[in-house]
Amino acid sequence: MSENEVLGKLKNQLDDAQKTSGEVAQHLAEARSILFAYTRKNSNLQYTNFCDMVLESSKNAEKLTEKLRRLTLEVTLDAQRYEDYKSDLVLIHGIELDCMDGILKVSMPVLVPHRKESYTDYLYKPLHTACQHWCIKQMEMGRKTPVYTKCTVCFIHIYDETLPLGRVRDHDNYEEKHVLDILSNFFLRSDGGLYVDTCHMTRLGKKDRTVILVMDASCFPGWAARYWTNSVIENNHAFLDGKSDSMK
């Protein structure tokens, strides 16, 4: 491509990103106006309209993030600098991995998306990068990366207890496939039904998050018998934070 074509392409991408950014700002402004009318003018809260504006803002924000990620990939010529950028993404999203006594724990500060959501890259791309970097770090430190042949993957969906219970979804509404695809790339022999069993638990906590535990299938019954109770999962925050021996 000629220099003018390259510059023209970059200009179009920036224009597109700026347009999406404007749409985010517009929807947020409309949501603020609805909320202001309710709090200052004693009007009825038009909750449906308010929710619509917040949802549209969020969707456009996710699209904006993807546009900027693609632009970053195209304009960052230094490979090391781009790798540093991906490392920063992991830190920004707060995704953490740990392995204790053969149980792999993946902690994400968000809920797994609904299976009908059309845009999920905001979570799955950083999750892939987090797994990749963790495996590289394990190798650099001379530690083995766990690989599971027949395993159980346990999803613990934790909802903010201060928010309405109507937010809690049925377990069959979570999009687990993409998560299993990513975990399979690094830790599983296969994500097929003959090799992977899944289970889901929903609990209330201090904030929205998802904790995923991967263990050998033979270990799951014993683990469940010891720890699959309300008193442990809900009240023992040390278990979810990985600060005790509760993963054994």
PDB file of N, CA and C in Angstrom, residues 43-113:
ATOM      1  N   SER A  43     -39.780  13.185  39.627  1.00  0.00           N
ATOM      2  CA  SER A  43     -40.547  12.530  38.568  1.00  0.00           C
ATOM      3  C   SER A  43     -40.406  11.019  38.710  1.00  0.00           C
ATOM      4  N   ASN A  44     -41.220  10.276  37.979  1.00  0.00           N
ATOM      5  CA  ASN A  44     -41.097   8.824  38.002  1.00  0.00           C
ATOM      6  C   ASN A  44     -39.829   8.403  37.262  1.00  0.00           C
ATOM      7  N   LEU A  45     -39.133   7.453  37.853  1.00  0.00           N
ATOM      8  CA  LEU A  45     -37.916   6.969  37.212  1.00  0.00           C
ATOM      9  C   LEU A  45     -38.289   6.101  36.012  1.00  0.00           C
ATOM     10  N   GLN A  46     -37.936   6.557  34.829  1.00  0.00           N
ATOM     11  CA  GLN A  46     -38.203   5.787  33.619  1.00  0.00           C
ATOM     12  C   GLN A  46     -37.125   4.708  33.503  1.00  0.00           C
ATOM     13  N   TYR A  47     -37.290   3.672  34.351  1.00  0.00           N
ATOM     14  CA  TYR A  47     -36.221   2.696  34.512  1.00  0.00           C
ATOM     15  C   TYR A  47     -35.887   1.987  33.208  1.00  0.00           C
ATOM     16  N   THR A  48     -36.903   1.667  32.419  1.00  0.00           N
ATOM     17  CA  THR A  48     -36.644   0.960  31.153  1.00  0.00           C
ATOM     18  C   THR A  48     -35.766   1.800  30.237  1.00  0.00           C
ATOM     19  N   ASN A  49     -36.103   3.084  30.106  1.00  0.00           N
ATOM     20  CA  ASN A  49     -35.292   3.963  29.254  1.00  0.00           C
ATOM     21  C   ASN A  49     -33.890   4.145  29.822  1.00  0.00           C
ATOM     22  N   PHE A  50     -33.827   4.278  31.145  1.00  0.00           N
ATOM     23  CA  PHE A  50     -32.526   4.437  31.799  1.00  0.00           C
ATOM     24  C   PHE A  50     -31.652   3.211  31.538  1.00  0.00           C
ATOM     25  N   CYS A  51     -32.249   2.023  31.718  1.00  0.00           N
ATOM     26  CA  CYS A  51     -31.506   0.776  31.489  1.00  0.00           C
ATOM     27  C   CYS A  51     -31.073   0.663  30.032  1.00  0.00           C
ATOM     28  N   ASP A  52     -31.953   1.053  29.106  1.00  0.00           N
ATOM     29  CA  ASP A  52     -31.623   0.987  27.684  1.00  0.00           C
ATOM     30  C   ASP A  52     -30.402   1.842  27.366  1.00  0.00           C
ATOM     31  N   MET A  53     -30.357   3.049  27.930  1.00  0.00           N
ATOM     32  CA  MET A  53     -29.234   3.945  27.662  1.00  0.00           C
ATOM     33  C   MET A  53     -27.924   3.382  28.215  1.00  0.00           C
ATOM     34  N   VAL A  54     -27.992   2.811  29.417  1.00  0.00           N
ATOM     35  CA  VAL A  54     -26.785   2.241  30.023  1.00  0.00           C
ATOM     36  C   VAL A  54     -26.300   1.046  29.207  1.00  0.00           C
ATOM     37  N   LEU A  55     -27.241   0.208  28.779  1.00  0.00           N
ATOM     38  CA  LEU A  55     -26.865  -0.963  27.979  1.00  0.00           C
ATOM     39  C   LEU A  55     -26.240  -0.558  26.642  1.00  0.00           C
ATOM     40  N   GLU A  56     -26.836   0.423  25.982  1.00  0.00           N
ATOM     41  CA  GLU A  56     -26.286   0.877  24.704  1.00  0.00           C
ATOM     42  C   GLU A  56     -24.905   1.485  24.895  1.00  0.00           C
ATOM     43  N   SER A  57     -24.719   2.216  25.991  1.00  0.00           N
ATOM     44  CA  SER A  57     -23.402   2.787  26.286  1.00  0.00           C
ATOM     45  C   SER A  57     -22.375   1.681  26.453  1.00  0.00           C
ATOM     46  N   SER A  58     -22.763   0.651  27.208  1.00  0.00           N
ATOM     47  CA  SER A  58     -21.842  -0.444  27.468  1.00  0.00           C
ATOM     48  C   SER A  58     -21.484  -1.191  26.182  1.00  0.00           C
ATOM     49  N   LYS A  59     -22.492  -1.473  25.357  1.00  0.00           N
ATOM     50  CA  LYS A  59     -22.224  -2.195  24.103  1.00  0.00           C
ATOM     51  C   LYS A  59     -21.289  -1.398  23.206  1.00  0.00           C
ATOM     52  N   ASN A  60     -21.553  -0.101  23.087  1.00  0.00           N
ATOM     53  CA  ASN A  60     -20.699   0.729  22.236  1.00  0.00           C
ATOM     54  C   ASN A  60     -19.292   0.856  22.811  1.00  0.00           C
ATOM     55  N   ALA A  61     -19.204   0.869  24.136  1.00  0.00           N
ATOM     56  CA  ALA A  61     -17.886   0.935  24.773  1.00  0.00           C
ATOM     57  C   ALA A  61     -17.076  -0.312  24.463  1.00  0.00           C
ATOM     58  N   GLU A  62     -17.753  -1.478  24.467  1.00  0.00           N
ATOM     59  CA  GLU A  62     -17.059  -2.715  24.128  1.00  0.00           C
ATOM     60  C   GLU A  62     -16.584  -2.687  22.676  1.00  0.00           C
ATOM     61  N   LYS A  63     -17.424  -2.172  21.789  1.00  0.00           N
ATOM     62  CA  LYS A  63     -17.041  -2.062  20.383  1.00  0.00           C
ATOM     63  C   LYS A  63     -15.866  -1.100  20.218  1.00  0.00           C
ATOM     64  N   LEU A  64     -15.896  -0.010  20.990  1.00  0.00           N
ATOM     65  CA  LEU A  64     -14.802   0.955  20.932  1.00  0.00           C
ATOM     66  C   LEU A  64     -13.488   0.311  21.374  1.00  0.00           C
ATOM     67  N   THR A  65     -13.555  -0.488  22.444  1.00  0.00           N
ATOM     68  CA  THR A  65     -12.363  -1.174  22.920  1.00  0.00           C
ATOM     69  C   THR A  65     -11.772  -2.066  21.839  1.00  0.00           C
ATOM     70  N   GLU A  66     -12.646  -2.807  21.147  1.00  0.00           N
ATOM     71  CA  GLU A  66     -12.174  -3.691  20.079  1.00  0.00           C
ATOM     72  C   GLU A  66     -11.552  -2.903  18.927  1.00  0.00           C
ATOM     73  N   LYS A  67     -12.168  -1.797  18.569  1.00  0.00           N
ATOM     74  CA  LYS A  67     -11.621  -0.971  17.486  1.00  0.00           C
ATOM     75  C   LYS A  67     -10.220  -0.463  17.845  1.00  0.00           C
ATOM     76  N   LEU A  68     -10.061  -0.027  19.092  1.00  0.00           N
ATOM     77  CA  LEU A  68      -8.771   0.502  19.516  1.00  0.00           C
ATOM     78  C   LEU A  68      -7.723  -0.606  19.625  1.00  0.00           C
ATOM     79  N   ARG A  69      -8.156  -1.806  20.023  1.00  0.00           N
ATOM     80  CA  ARG A  69      -7.213  -2.923  20.067  1.00  0.00           C
ATOM     81  C   ARG A  69      -6.691  -3.240  18.667  1.00  0.00           C
ATOM     82  N   ARG A  70      -7.597  -3.246  17.688  1.00  0.00           N
ATOM     83  CA  ARG A  70      -7.189  -3.537  16.322  1.00  0.00           C
ATOM     84  C   ARG A  70      -6.258  -2.450  15.794  1.00  0.00           C
ATOM     85  N   LEU A  71      -6.572  -1.212  16.114  1.00  0.00           N
ATOM     86  CA  LEU A  71      -5.736  -0.103  15.674  1.00  0.00           C
ATOM     87  C   LEU A  71      -4.356  -0.193  16.316  1.00  0.00           C
ATOM     88  N   THR A  72      -4.328  -0.547  17.595  1.00  0.00           N
ATOM     89  CA  THR A  72      -3.054  -0.702  18.301  1.00  0.00           C
ATOM     90  C   THR A  72      -2.191  -1.771  17.649  1.00  0.00           C
ATOM     91  N   LEU A  73      -2.824  -2.872  17.248  1.00  0.00           N
ATOM     92  CA  LEU A  73      -2.088  -3.950  16.589  1.00  0.00           C
ATOM     93  C   LEU A  73      -1.465  -3.480  15.281  1.00  0.00           C
ATOM     94  N   GLU A  74      -2.181  -2.626  14.560  1.00  0.00           N
ATOM     95  CA  GLU A  74      -1.705  -2.188  13.251  1.00  0.00           C
ATOM     96  C   GLU A  74      -0.619  -1.118  13.332  1.00  0.00           C
ATOM     97  N   VAL A  75      -0.667  -0.279  14.359  1.00  0.00           N
ATOM     98  CA  VAL A  75       0.277   0.843  14.404  1.00  0.00           C
ATOM     99  C   VAL A  75       1.502   0.552  15.271  1.00  0.00           C
ATOM    100  N   THR A  76       1.442  -0.514  16.101  1.00  0.00           N
ATOM    101  CA  THR A  76       2.580  -0.821  16.970  1.00  0.00           C
ATOM    102  C   THR A  76       3.522  -1.761  16.240  1.00  0.00           C
ATOM    103  N   LEU A  77       4.614  -1.224  15.737  1.00  0.00           N
ATOM    104  CA  LEU A  77       5.563  -2.003  14.947  1.00  0.00           C
ATOM    105  C   LEU A  77       6.558  -2.762  15.815  1.00  0.00           C
ATOM    106  N   ASP A  78       6.791  -2.270  17.031  1.00  0.00           N
ATOM    107  CA  ASP A  78       7.722  -2.911  17.946  1.00  0.00           C
ATOM    108  C   ASP A  78       7.031  -4.100  18.603  1.00  0.00           C
ATOM    109  N   ALA A  79       7.486  -5.321  18.306  1.00  0.00           N
ATOM    110  CA  ALA A  79       6.839  -6.528  18.822  1.00  0.00           C
ATOM    111  C   ALA A  79       6.861  -6.579  20.340  1.00  0.00           C
ATOM    112  N   GLN A  80       7.979  -6.186  20.953  1.00  0.00           N
ATOM    113  CA  GLN A  80       8.084  -6.214  22.405  1.00  0.00           C
ATOM    114  C   GLN A  80       7.116  -5.227  23.045  1.00  0.00           C
ATOM    115  N   ARG A  81       6.984  -4.071  22.399  1.00  0.00           N
ATOM    116  CA  ARG A  81       6.060  -3.068  22.930  1.00  0.00           C
ATOM    117  C   ARG A  81       4.625  -3.572  22.880  1.00  0.00           C
ATOM    118  N   TYR A  82       4.284  -4.340  21.837  1.00  0.00           N
ATOM    119  CA  TYR A  82       2.930  -4.886  21.735  1.00  0.00           C
ATOM    120  C   TYR A  82       2.718  -5.975  22.777  1.00  0.00           C
ATOM    121  N   GLU A  83       3.748  -6.768  23.054  1.00  0.00           N
ATOM    122  CA  GLU A  83       3.645  -7.787  24.091  1.00  0.00           C
ATOM    123  C   GLU A  83       3.437  -7.129  25.454  1.00  0.00           C
ATOM    124  N   ASP A  84       4.130  -6.011  25.682  1.00  0.00           N
ATOM    125  CA  ASP A  84       3.957  -5.264  26.932  1.00  0.00           C
ATOM    126  C   ASP A  84       2.522  -4.745  27.038  1.00  0.00           C
ATOM    127  N   TYR A  85       1.976  -4.322  25.911  1.00  0.00           N
ATOM    128  CA  TYR A  85       0.592  -3.842  25.878  1.00  0.00           C
ATOM    129  C   TYR A  85      -0.369  -4.955  26.274  1.00  0.00           C
ATOM    130  N   LYS A  86      -0.151  -6.158  25.763  1.00  0.00           N
ATOM    131  CA  LYS A  86      -1.019  -7.278  26.102  1.00  0.00           C
ATOM    132  C   LYS A  86      -0.885  -7.643  27.581  1.00  0.00           C
ATOM    133  N   SER A  87       0.326  -7.507  28.115  1.00  0.00           N
ATOM    134  CA  SER A  87       0.511  -7.751  29.550  1.00  0.00           C
ATOM    135  C   SER A  87      -0.275  -6.737  30.370  1.00  0.00           C
ATOM    136  N   ASP A  88      -0.267  -5.500  29.899  1.00  0.00           N
ATOM    137  CA  ASP A  88      -1.031  -4.454  30.592  1.00  0.00           C
ATOM    138  C   ASP A  88      -2.523  -4.762  30.566  1.00  0.00           C
ATOM    139  N   LEU A  89      -3.013  -5.346  29.460  1.00  0.00           N
ATOM    140  CA  LEU A  89      -4.424  -5.707  29.362  1.00  0.00           C
ATOM    141  C   LEU A  89      -4.810  -6.691  30.456  1.00  0.00           C
ATOM    142  N   VAL A  90      -3.931  -7.656  30.705  1.00  0.00           N
ATOM    143  CA  VAL A  90      -4.203  -8.648  31.744  1.00  0.00           C
ATOM    144  C   VAL A  90      -4.323  -7.970  33.104  1.00  0.00           C
ATOM    145  N   LEU A  91      -3.408  -7.035  33.379  1.00  0.00           N
ATOM    146  CA  LEU A  91      -3.443  -6.324  34.656  1.00  0.00           C
ATOM    147  C   LEU A  91      -4.687  -5.451  34.757  1.00  0.00           C
ATOM    148  N   ILE A  92      -5.028  -4.778  33.656  1.00  0.00           N
ATOM    149  CA  ILE A  92      -6.196  -3.889  33.658  1.00  0.00           C
ATOM    150  C   ILE A  92      -7.470  -4.677  33.937  1.00  0.00           C
ATOM    151  N   HIS A  93      -7.594  -5.856  33.343  1.00  0.00           N
ATOM    152  CA  HIS A  93      -8.802  -6.666  33.517  1.00  0.00           C
ATOM    153  C   HIS A  93      -8.776  -7.486  34.799  1.00  0.00           C
ATOM    154  N   GLY A  94      -7.633  -7.533  35.465  1.00  0.00           N
ATOM    155  CA  GLY A  94      -7.566  -8.201  36.762  1.00  0.00           C
ATOM    156  C   GLY A  94      -7.768  -9.706  36.721  1.00  0.00           C
ATOM    157  N   ILE A  95      -7.349 -10.353  35.636  1.00  0.00           N
ATOM    158  CA  ILE A  95      -7.480 -11.806  35.527  1.00  0.00           C
ATOM    159  C   ILE A  95      -6.264 -12.458  36.189  1.00  0.00           C
ATOM    160  N   GLU A  96      -6.514 -13.415  37.074  1.00  0.00           N
ATOM    161  CA  GLU A  96      -5.433 -14.059  37.813  1.00  0.00           C
ATOM    162  C   GLU A  96      -5.518 -15.569  37.693  1.00  0.00           C
ATOM    163  N   LEU A  97      -4.368 -16.227  37.613  1.00  0.00           N
ATOM    164  CA  LEU A  97      -4.303 -17.687  37.577  1.00  0.00           C
ATOM    165  C   LEU A  97      -3.399 -18.173  38.698  1.00  0.00           C
ATOM    166  N   ASP A  98      -3.743 -19.341  39.225  1.00  0.00           N
ATOM    167  CA  ASP A  98      -2.937 -19.947  40.276  1.00  0.00           C
ATOM    168  C   ASP A  98      -3.170 -21.450  40.230  1.00  0.00           C
ATOM    169  N   CYS A  99      -2.242 -22.206  40.738  1.00  0.00           N
ATOM    170  CA  CYS A  99      -2.398 -23.655  40.783  1.00  0.00           C
ATOM    171  C   CYS A  99      -1.889 -24.156  42.129  1.00  0.00           C
ATOM    172  N   MET A 100      -2.779 -24.806  42.878  1.00  0.00           N
ATOM    173  CA  MET A 100      -2.422 -25.335  44.186  1.00  0.00           C
ATOM    174  C   MET A 100      -2.906 -26.771  44.291  1.00  0.00           C
ATOM    175  N   ASP A 101      -1.984 -27.666  44.626  1.00  0.00           N
ATOM    176  CA  ASP A 101      -2.319 -29.073  44.844  1.00  0.00           C
ATOM    177  C   ASP A 101      -3.100 -29.670  43.677  1.00  0.00           C
ATOM    178  N   GLY A 102      -2.691 -29.337  42.469  1.00  0.00           N
ATOM    179  CA  GLY A 102      -3.290 -29.920  41.279  1.00  0.00           C
ATOM    180  C   GLY A 102      -4.577 -29.270  40.817  1.00  0.00           C
ATOM    181  N   ILE A 103      -5.034 -28.224  41.519  1.00  0.00           N
ATOM    182  CA  ILE A 103      -6.254 -27.525  41.122  1.00  0.00           C
ATOM    183  C   ILE A 103      -5.885 -26.173  40.534  1.00  0.00           C
ATOM    184  N   LEU A 104      -6.244 -25.973  39.275  1.00  0.00           N
ATOM    185  CA  LEU A 104      -6.003 -24.697  38.607  1.00  0.00           C
ATOM    186  C   LEU A 104      -7.158 -23.750  38.907  1.00  0.00           C
ATOM    187  N   LYS A 105      -6.841 -22.544  39.333  1.00  0.00           N
ATOM    188  CA  LYS A 105      -7.868 -21.546  39.619  1.00  0.00           C
ATOM    189  C   LYS A 105      -7.680 -20.345  38.706  1.00  0.00           C
ATOM    190  N   VAL A 106      -8.751 -19.978  38.016  1.00  0.00           N
ATOM    191  CA  VAL A 106      -8.771 -18.786  37.169  1.00  0.00           C
ATOM    192  C   VAL A 106      -9.796 -17.838  37.760  1.00  0.00           C
ATOM    193  N   SER A 107      -9.362 -16.644  38.118  1.00  0.00           N
ATOM    194  CA  SER A 107     -10.252 -15.657  38.737  1.00  0.00           C
ATOM    195  C   SER A 107     -10.410 -14.468  37.805  1.00  0.00           C
ATOM    196  N   MET A 108     -11.667 -14.140  37.496  1.00  0.00           N
ATOM    197  CA  MET A 108     -11.960 -13.014  36.607  1.00  0.00           C
ATOM    198  C   MET A 108     -12.910 -12.048  37.325  1.00  0.00           C
ATOM    199  N   PRO A 109     -12.652 -10.746  37.269  1.00  0.00           N
ATOM    200  CA  PRO A 109     -13.477  -9.771  37.985  1.00  0.00           C
ATOM    201  C   PRO A 109     -14.769  -9.408  37.257  1.00  0.00           C
ATOM    202  N   VAL A 110     -15.275 -10.315  36.442  1.00  0.00           N
ATOM    203  CA  VAL A 110     -16.534 -10.088  35.715  1.00  0.00           C
ATOM    204  C   VAL A 110     -17.292 -11.407  35.666  1.00  0.00           C
ATOM    205  N   LEU A 111     -18.566 -11.332  35.336  1.00  0.00           N
ATOM    206  CA  LEU A 111     -19.361 -12.530  35.129  1.00  0.00           C
ATOM    207  C   LEU A 111     -19.166 -13.043  33.710  1.00  0.00           C
ATOM    208  N   VAL A 112     -19.237 -14.353  33.530  1.00  0.00           N
ATOM    209  CA  VAL A 112     -19.170 -14.926  32.188  1.00  0.00           C
ATOM    210  C   VAL A 112     -20.361 -14.409  31.387  1.00  0.00           C
ATOM    211  N   PRO A 113     -20.146 -13.953  30.161  1.00  0.00           N
ATOM    212  CA  PRO A 113     -21.235 -13.378  29.366  1.00  0.00           C
ATOM    213  C   PRO A 113     -22.400 -14.332  29.138  1.00  0.00           C
TER     214      PRO A 113
END
